[in-house]
Short mmCIF file of C-alpha atoms in Angstrom, two decimals:
data_model
loop_
_atom_site.label_atom_id
_atom_site.label_comp_id
_atom_site.label_asym_id
_atom_site.label_seq_id
_atom_site.Cartn_x
_atom_site.Cartn_y
_atom_site.Cartn_z
CA UNK A 1 63.26 267.64 76.02
CA UNK A 2 59.99 265.69 75.79
CA UNK A 3 60.22 262.40 73.90
CA UNK A 4 57.16 260.79 72.34
CA UNK A 5 58.13 257.10 71.92
CA UNK A 6 55.39 256.31 69.45
CA UNK A 7 56.47 259.15 67.15
CA UNK A 8 60.13 259.92 67.80
CA UNK A 9 61.44 256.38 68.21
CA UNK A 10 59.79 255.13 65.04
CA UNK A 11 60.91 258.20 63.10
CA UNK A 12 64.45 257.82 64.39
CA UNK A 13 64.48 254.11 63.45
CA UNK A 14 63.36 254.96 59.91
CA UNK A 15 66.07 257.63 59.61
CA UNK A 16 68.66 255.14 60.89
CA UNK A 17 67.56 252.50 58.36
CA UNK A 18 67.75 255.09 55.57
CA UNK A 19 71.36 255.80 56.55
CA UNK A 20 72.31 252.17 55.96
CA UNK A 21 71.93 250.53 59.39
CA UNK A 22 70.02 247.23 59.45
CA UNK A 23 67.05 247.95 61.74
CA UNK A 24 64.57 245.03 61.69
CA UNK A 25 61.26 245.31 63.59
CA UNK A 26 62.57 243.03 66.33
CA UNK A 27 65.24 245.59 67.31
CA UNK A 28 62.71 248.41 67.34
CA UNK A 29 60.50 246.33 69.64
CA UNK A 30 63.54 245.68 71.86
CA UNK A 31 64.15 249.44 72.07
CA UNK A 32 60.57 250.00 73.26
CA UNK A 33 61.08 247.34 75.94
CA UNK A 34 64.32 249.02 77.03
CA UNK A 35 62.53 252.36 77.28
CA UNK A 36 59.89 250.76 79.49
CA UNK A 37 62.69 249.93 81.94
CA UNK A 38 64.80 253.10 81.61
CA UNK A 39 61.99 255.53 80.94
CA UNK A 40 61.70 258.00 78.06
CA UNK A 41 61.96 261.13 80.18
CA UNK A 42 65.57 261.96 79.34
CA UNK A 43 67.51 262.07 76.11
CA UNK A 44 70.29 260.00 77.69
CA UNK A 45 67.89 257.11 78.33
CA UNK A 46 66.68 257.19 74.74
CA UNK A 47 70.27 257.30 73.45
CA UNK A 48 71.48 254.27 75.40
CA UNK A 49 68.29 252.28 74.86
CA UNK A 50 68.70 252.72 71.10
CA UNK A 51 72.44 252.17 71.04
CA UNK A 52 72.16 248.85 72.89
CA UNK A 53 69.27 247.53 70.81
CA UNK A 54 69.57 249.07 67.33
CA UNK A 55 73.33 248.73 66.72
CA UNK A 56 74.16 245.27 65.46
CA UNK A 57 77.92 245.74 65.05
CA UNK A 58 80.68 248.17 66.11
CA UNK A 59 80.55 249.74 62.65
CA UNK A 60 76.95 250.85 63.29
CA UNK A 61 77.87 252.98 66.32
CA UNK A 62 79.37 255.83 64.26
CA UNK A 63 76.31 256.04 62.03
CA UNK A 64 74.05 255.78 65.05
CA UNK A 65 75.74 258.75 66.76
CA UNK A 66 75.58 260.83 63.60
CA UNK A 67 71.89 260.12 62.94
CA UNK A 68 70.98 260.59 66.62
CA UNK A 69 72.63 264.01 66.71
CA UNK A 70 70.90 265.06 63.50
CA UNK A 71 67.47 263.77 64.52
CA UNK A 72 67.28 264.89 68.16
CA UNK A 73 69.43 268.00 67.78
CA UNK A 74 72.30 266.86 70.00
CA UNK A 75 73.90 263.85 71.60
CA UNK A 76 73.59 263.41 75.40
CA UNK A 77 76.62 264.54 77.37
CA UNK A 78 77.82 266.96 74.70
CA UNK A 79 76.91 270.63 74.27
CA UNK A 80 74.44 271.28 71.50
CA UNK A 81 76.75 273.84 69.86
CA UNK A 82 79.24 271.10 68.98
CA UNK A 83 76.71 269.28 66.79
CA UNK A 84 76.65 270.50 63.20
CA UNK A 85 73.54 269.41 61.34
CA UNK A 86 74.00 269.40 57.55
CA UNK A 87 71.92 272.10 55.84
CA UNK A 88 68.68 270.89 54.31
CA UNK A 89 67.63 271.69 50.76
CA UNK A 90 63.84 271.96 50.42
CA UNK A 91 61.98 271.65 47.15
CA UNK A 92 58.55 273.28 46.89
CA UNK A 93 55.60 272.52 44.65
CA UNK A 94 55.08 275.42 42.23
CA UNK A 95 52.08 275.86 39.93
CA UNK A 96 52.67 274.94 36.33
CA UNK A 97 52.12 278.50 35.13
CA UNK A 98 54.15 280.11 37.90
CA UNK A 99 56.75 282.50 36.61
CA UNK A 100 59.74 284.11 38.25
CA UNK A 101 57.50 286.39 40.26
CA UNK A 102 55.80 283.40 41.91
CA UNK A 103 59.13 282.28 43.40
CA UNK A 104 59.77 285.50 45.29
CA UNK A 105 57.35 284.78 48.11
CA UNK A 106 57.91 281.04 48.49
CA UNK A 107 59.31 281.22 52.01
CA UNK A 108 56.62 283.63 53.22
CA UNK A 109 53.64 281.75 51.81
CA UNK A 110 52.22 279.53 54.59
CA UNK A 111 50.04 277.59 52.16
CA UNK A 112 53.04 276.39 50.16
CA UNK A 113 53.42 272.62 50.49
CA UNK A 114 56.84 271.06 50.88
CA UNK A 115 57.16 268.06 48.56
CA UNK A 116 60.70 266.83 49.24
CA UNK A 117 63.63 267.29 51.60
CA UNK A 118 67.20 266.29 50.92
CA UNK A 119 70.22 266.60 53.15
CA UNK A 120 73.59 267.76 51.91
CA UNK A 121 74.84 264.18 51.94
CA UNK A 122 71.96 263.11 49.71
CA UNK A 123 72.86 265.88 47.27
CA UNK A 124 76.52 264.81 47.25
CA UNK A 125 75.57 261.16 46.79
CA UNK A 126 74.85 261.64 43.08
CA UNK A 127 77.45 264.27 42.17
CA UNK A 128 80.59 263.44 40.25
CA UNK A 129 83.58 263.56 42.60
CA UNK A 130 85.68 265.23 39.91
CA UNK A 131 83.43 268.33 40.09
CA UNK A 132 83.49 268.68 43.89
CA UNK A 133 85.51 271.16 45.89
CA UNK A 134 88.04 270.11 48.54
CA UNK A 135 85.51 270.27 51.42
CA UNK A 136 82.81 268.28 49.60
CA UNK A 137 85.34 265.74 48.36
CA UNK A 138 86.64 265.24 51.90
CA UNK A 139 83.09 264.64 53.13
CA UNK A 140 82.42 262.12 50.37
CA UNK A 141 85.72 260.44 51.25
CA UNK A 142 84.64 260.03 54.87
CA UNK A 143 81.45 258.29 53.81
CA UNK A 144 83.30 256.05 51.36
CA UNK A 145 85.68 255.05 54.17
CA UNK A 146 82.66 254.05 56.28
CA UNK A 147 81.39 251.55 53.68
CA UNK A 148 81.62 247.82 54.38
CA UNK A 149 82.51 246.05 51.11
CA UNK A 150 82.36 242.27 51.15
CA UNK A 151 82.69 239.41 48.70
CA UNK A 152 80.41 236.43 48.02
CA UNK A 153 81.01 233.23 49.93
CA UNK A 154 82.21 229.99 48.45
CA UNK A 155 81.55 226.42 49.50
CA UNK A 156 84.48 224.62 51.10
CA UNK A 157 85.24 220.91 50.98
CA UNK A 158 85.40 220.60 54.75
CA UNK A 159 82.18 219.48 56.42
CA UNK A 160 80.94 221.28 59.50
CA UNK A 161 78.24 220.36 62.05
CA UNK A 162 74.87 221.77 61.07
CA UNK A 163 71.26 221.46 62.32
CA UNK A 164 70.22 220.45 58.80
CA UNK A 165 71.79 218.56 55.95
CA UNK A 166 72.97 214.99 55.36
CA UNK A 167 73.38 212.67 58.32
CA UNK A 168 76.87 212.60 59.80
CA UNK A 169 77.28 208.85 60.33
CA UNK A 170 80.47 209.08 62.40
CA UNK A 171 79.14 211.61 64.91
CA UNK A 172 75.78 209.83 65.04
CA UNK A 173 77.42 206.48 65.94
CA UNK A 174 79.55 208.16 68.60
CA UNK A 175 76.41 209.66 70.10
CA UNK A 176 74.74 206.24 70.09
CA UNK A 177 77.70 204.69 71.94
CA UNK A 178 77.41 207.32 74.66
CA UNK A 179 73.72 206.43 75.11
CA UNK A 180 74.02 202.66 75.21
CA UNK A 181 73.44 202.13 71.50
CA UNK A 182 70.16 204.04 71.38
CA UNK A 183 69.73 206.46 68.44
CA UNK A 184 68.88 209.44 70.60
CA UNK A 185 69.49 212.03 67.89
CA UNK A 186 70.82 212.20 64.38
CA UNK A 187 73.87 214.39 63.89
CA UNK A 188 74.05 216.25 60.61
CA UNK A 189 76.65 218.20 58.70
CA UNK A 190 77.13 220.23 55.55
CA UNK A 191 79.90 221.97 53.67
CA UNK A 192 81.21 225.16 55.24
CA UNK A 193 81.31 228.61 53.70
CA UNK A 194 84.32 230.86 53.23
CA UNK A 195 84.56 234.37 51.86
CA UNK A 196 86.33 234.83 48.58
CA UNK A 197 89.39 237.00 48.21
CA UNK A 198 88.99 240.58 46.96
CA UNK A 199 91.66 241.92 44.59
CA UNK A 200 91.73 245.58 43.49
CA UNK A 201 93.61 246.88 40.44
CA UNK A 202 93.27 250.68 40.49
CA UNK A 203 94.34 252.90 37.61
CA UNK A 204 96.27 255.96 38.87
CA UNK A 205 96.98 257.53 35.47
CA UNK A 206 96.31 261.17 34.64
CA UNK A 207 92.82 260.54 33.26
CA UNK A 208 91.85 258.67 36.45
CA UNK A 209 93.43 261.13 38.90
CA UNK A 210 90.09 262.70 40.03
CA UNK A 211 88.69 259.24 40.89
CA UNK A 212 91.75 257.30 42.05
CA UNK A 213 91.59 258.67 45.62
CA UNK A 214 87.95 257.60 46.00
CA UNK A 215 88.74 254.11 44.71
CA UNK A 216 91.71 253.85 47.07
CA UNK A 217 89.47 254.85 49.98
CA UNK A 218 87.02 252.15 48.96
CA UNK A 219 89.87 249.61 48.79
CA UNK A 220 91.06 250.74 52.23
CA UNK A 221 87.56 250.12 53.61
CA UNK A 222 87.70 246.61 52.14
CA UNK A 223 91.12 245.99 53.71
CA UNK A 224 89.77 247.11 57.08
CA UNK A 225 86.89 244.63 57.13
CA UNK A 226 88.58 241.85 55.12
CA UNK A 227 92.25 241.23 56.02
CA UNK A 228 92.81 239.04 52.93
CA UNK A 229 92.13 241.86 50.46
CA UNK A 230 94.92 242.69 48.00
CA UNK A 231 95.32 246.13 46.39
CA UNK A 232 97.52 247.07 43.41
CA UNK A 233 97.85 250.30 41.45
CA UNK A 234 98.49 250.30 37.70
CA UNK A 235 99.82 253.05 35.49
CA UNK A 236 103.24 252.98 33.91
CA UNK A 237 104.23 250.38 36.53
CA UNK A 238 102.56 247.95 38.92
CA UNK A 239 102.67 248.80 42.63
CA UNK A 240 101.39 246.68 45.51
CA UNK A 241 99.94 248.94 48.22
CA UNK A 242 98.23 246.31 50.37
CA UNK A 243 100.57 246.83 53.32
CA UNK A 244 100.11 250.61 53.25
CA UNK A 245 96.30 250.37 53.12
CA UNK A 246 96.13 248.03 56.10
CA UNK A 247 96.62 250.96 58.45
CA UNK A 248 93.58 251.76 60.52
CA UNK A 249 93.23 255.51 59.86
CA UNK A 250 92.17 256.37 56.27
CA UNK A 251 94.32 259.52 56.12
CA UNK A 252 97.47 257.70 57.24
CA UNK A 253 96.77 254.79 54.88
CA UNK A 254 96.26 257.04 51.86
CA UNK A 255 99.36 259.07 52.69
CA UNK A 256 101.46 255.91 52.90
CA UNK A 257 100.00 254.59 49.64
CA UNK A 258 100.68 257.90 47.86
CA UNK A 259 104.30 257.76 48.98
CA UNK A 260 104.64 254.24 47.59
CA UNK A 261 103.12 255.11 44.18
CA UNK A 262 105.78 256.57 41.89
CA UNK A 263 103.69 256.78 38.70
CA UNK A 264 100.78 258.86 39.97
CA UNK A 265 99.07 260.85 37.15
CA UNK A 266 101.24 259.22 34.52
CA UNK A 267 100.30 257.12 31.52
CA UNK A 268 98.45 253.81 31.31
CA UNK A 269 99.75 250.44 30.16
CA UNK A 270 97.01 248.14 31.34
CA UNK A 271 98.08 245.15 29.25
CA UNK A 272 101.69 245.20 30.45
CA UNK A 273 100.78 245.78 34.10
CA UNK A 274 98.08 243.11 34.06
CA UNK A 275 100.60 240.65 32.60
CA UNK A 276 103.06 241.50 35.38
CA UNK A 277 100.35 241.04 37.99
CA UNK A 278 99.37 237.62 36.63
CA UNK A 279 102.98 236.46 36.31
CA UNK A 280 104.05 237.56 39.81
CA UNK A 281 100.89 237.20 41.91
CA UNK A 282 97.74 236.16 40.07
CA UNK A 283 98.93 232.88 38.59
CA UNK A 284 100.45 231.87 41.94
CA UNK A 285 97.16 232.05 43.80
CA UNK A 286 96.20 235.67 44.43
CA UNK A 287 93.59 235.74 41.65
CA UNK A 288 92.45 232.11 41.83
CA UNK A 289 88.78 232.02 42.70
CA UNK A 290 88.87 235.70 43.70
CA UNK A 291 86.60 238.63 42.92
CA UNK A 292 88.78 241.06 40.94
CA UNK A 293 87.81 244.74 40.82
CA UNK A 294 89.49 246.81 38.10
CA UNK A 295 89.07 250.57 38.41
CA UNK A 296 90.00 252.24 35.12
CA UNK A 297 88.52 254.31 32.30
CA UNK A 298 90.04 252.00 29.69
CA UNK A 299 92.52 254.43 28.12
CA UNK A 300 95.31 252.13 26.93
CA UNK A 301 98.63 253.34 25.55
CA UNK A 302 99.81 249.85 24.73
CA UNK A 303 98.47 247.19 22.40
CA UNK A 304 94.78 246.38 23.05
CA UNK A 305 95.42 242.83 21.81
CA UNK A 306 97.83 242.29 24.73
CA UNK A 307 95.17 243.54 27.15
CA UNK A 308 92.62 241.12 25.66
CA UNK A 309 95.06 238.22 26.05
CA UNK A 310 95.77 239.06 29.70
CA UNK A 311 92.07 239.56 30.46
CA UNK A 312 91.45 236.08 29.06
CA UNK A 313 94.10 234.73 31.45
CA UNK A 314 92.53 236.58 34.35
CA UNK A 315 89.06 235.33 33.43
CA UNK A 316 90.27 231.72 33.65
CA UNK A 317 91.62 232.34 37.16
CA UNK A 318 89.12 234.68 38.79
CA UNK A 319 85.64 233.82 39.86
CA UNK A 320 84.29 237.21 38.91
CA UNK A 321 85.62 240.37 37.25
CA UNK A 322 84.03 243.73 38.05
CA UNK A 323 85.18 246.72 36.00
CA UNK A 324 84.60 250.16 37.55
CA UNK A 325 84.59 252.88 34.89
CA UNK A 326 83.72 256.41 36.12
CA UNK A 327 82.39 257.36 32.67
CA UNK A 328 79.82 254.56 32.88
CA UNK A 329 77.71 256.83 35.07
CA UNK A 330 77.07 259.35 32.28
CA UNK A 331 73.98 259.09 30.12
CA UNK A 332 74.73 257.81 26.63
CA UNK A 333 78.10 256.32 27.55
CA UNK A 334 79.58 254.00 24.94
CA UNK A 335 82.83 252.02 25.39
CA UNK A 336 84.65 253.46 22.40
CA UNK A 337 88.24 253.21 23.68
CA UNK A 338 90.36 250.34 22.48
CA UNK A 339 91.14 249.16 26.00
CA UNK A 340 87.49 248.88 27.02
CA UNK A 341 86.49 247.11 23.82
CA UNK A 342 89.30 244.59 24.30
CA UNK A 343 88.41 243.93 27.96
CA UNK A 344 84.59 243.87 27.85
CA UNK A 345 84.17 240.28 26.57
CA UNK A 346 85.81 239.05 29.79
CA UNK A 347 84.05 241.38 32.26
CA UNK A 348 81.16 240.13 34.39
CA UNK A 349 79.94 243.54 35.54
CA UNK A 350 80.63 247.02 34.19
CA UNK A 351 79.61 249.61 36.79
CA UNK A 352 80.06 253.31 37.40
CA UNK A 353 82.44 254.70 39.99
CA UNK A 354 82.00 258.44 39.72
CA UNK A 355 80.00 259.26 42.87
CA UNK A 356 79.23 258.23 46.42
CA UNK A 357 76.05 256.52 45.27
CA UNK A 358 78.04 254.49 42.73
CA UNK A 359 80.44 253.39 45.48
CA UNK A 360 77.49 252.29 47.63
CA UNK A 361 76.11 250.26 44.74
CA UNK A 362 79.55 248.69 44.23
CA UNK A 363 79.70 247.71 47.91
CA UNK A 364 76.28 246.07 47.59
CA UNK A 365 77.32 244.29 44.40
CA UNK A 366 80.47 242.85 45.99
CA UNK A 367 78.48 241.88 49.08
CA UNK A 368 76.31 239.54 47.07
CA UNK A 369 73.09 241.58 47.21
CA UNK A 370 73.24 241.88 43.44
CA UNK A 371 72.42 238.62 41.57
CA UNK A 372 75.32 236.96 39.78
CA UNK A 373 74.10 237.37 36.25
CA UNK A 374 75.92 237.90 33.02
CA UNK A 375 75.46 241.52 31.98
CA UNK A 376 73.89 242.00 28.59
CA UNK A 377 75.86 244.81 27.02
CA UNK A 378 73.92 246.90 24.55
CA UNK A 379 76.82 248.12 22.48
CA UNK A 380 77.13 245.10 20.19
CA UNK A 381 80.39 243.78 21.68
CA UNK A 382 80.24 239.99 21.86
CA UNK A 383 82.73 237.52 23.20
CA UNK A 384 83.08 234.24 25.03
CA UNK A 385 84.92 233.71 28.27
CA UNK A 386 87.16 230.63 27.96
CA UNK A 387 86.82 228.08 30.71
CA UNK A 388 89.13 225.17 31.29
CA UNK A 389 87.60 221.67 31.15
CA UNK A 390 88.89 220.94 34.66
CA UNK A 391 86.50 223.50 36.12
CA UNK A 392 83.53 221.46 34.96
CA UNK A 393 81.55 224.35 33.48
CA UNK A 394 79.97 225.01 30.16
CA UNK A 395 81.65 228.05 28.56
CA UNK A 396 79.43 231.10 28.88
CA UNK A 397 79.70 234.30 26.92
CA UNK A 398 80.47 237.60 28.60
CA UNK A 399 79.13 240.78 27.20
CA UNK A 400 76.97 239.07 24.58
CA UNK A 401 74.35 241.33 23.11
#
C-alpha cells in the first residue's frame, strides 16, 4: 500500500480529531518527523509513528486503532477481513424540481455530486436510544462507555510550588541561606487544584427504563476515570451501586448493578429517596461541594413540595446540580410535570440525555468546557437558590426567566 504523507497523514489526523482525540499541530508535526526516521513505505511504520505521537493517553489508543482501521482499510498485523468498516450513508444533491424518476439513476449518474457523508455512528449519535434495536443500542453503549466524564476543579487551601504567583518567603529564605545570603532566585507558590466529587442519582423507574442503562454506562465511565465518584439509583427505594460500577468491564459492572437494584422499572418517589440520600450520605459529606447529576424525567408519585424542600437542601450543599431529562431533547419540550416544576428553581443546568450526542455534551459540560452560567429557563418558572451566609455569596436565582 502506497502512503502519501502529505495527503493521508493529514486526512487521518483530521479524522482522528473528529472522533474526539486531541490532535494539536505539534503532534502532527512530530508524526512527520517520526515518518522521516521510519519511512512511509509500509503501513506498519505509519501505524506506530502515529500511535507514538498522536495518542496522548491510554484512553486514546482504542479510538486510534478504530479510526486507523477505518481510514486505511486495516490495521497492520491483522488480516483485512477482520476489520469491519461501518457502512456509509451518502446524501446526494438533487435538483429542486427532481421527482421520483430523477432518483432512480442516482448511483449510475457520474455527474452527480456528493454533498455529505455520514458514518453509521454519526447517524446513531442523534437518535433516541429508546427507539434503537438491540444491536444499535449495544453499539451506542460501547461509545458511551468510552467517554471520559470529568468534573471542574476547585481551589484548595494548601499552597504548592509554582513558577508564578506570590513569593514564597520561607522557601526563598532557605534558598538564600544555601547561597550565602544572596537572593539567587525568588521561589513562588499558589493554591493547588483538586477535582470535585461527582455524584449520580439515576432514576430506574418504568418511565426511565429505556434510558437508565445508558445513564448507568455513563456513570460507570465516570467511576473508571474518577475513583471518588458516587452512584445511586432512585425509584421506590434508594440503592448505592458505587461498588458494583467500579468493576473494570462495563458488562460485568452493569450486571452487578442490575442484581443490586431491586426496584427496577417500578415507581418513582424522588422526594423520599432524595431525603434518604441527604440524611444518610449527602449531609455527611458526599454532596458537599460536589457536582450532582440527577437523571430523571421528573415523574413524581409523592408530594412535589417534599421534592422542592429536599432540592433546596441539596442546593445548599452541592456546588452544582445538573438535571438530565431525556425529554429535554425533543422540540417544544415544556416541564409540565409536578416534579420538574418543583425541582427547576434549584437546578443549574437542565440537559437532554436521550442520545449518544447528548451524552457527549454532558461529558463536556461536566468537564468544564461549558461555562458555569445560570441557565435562563424560558418556561416562566422562577425561583431563588438559598445560600447560607457562611459561604460568603450573594444569593442568586436559578431558573429565573
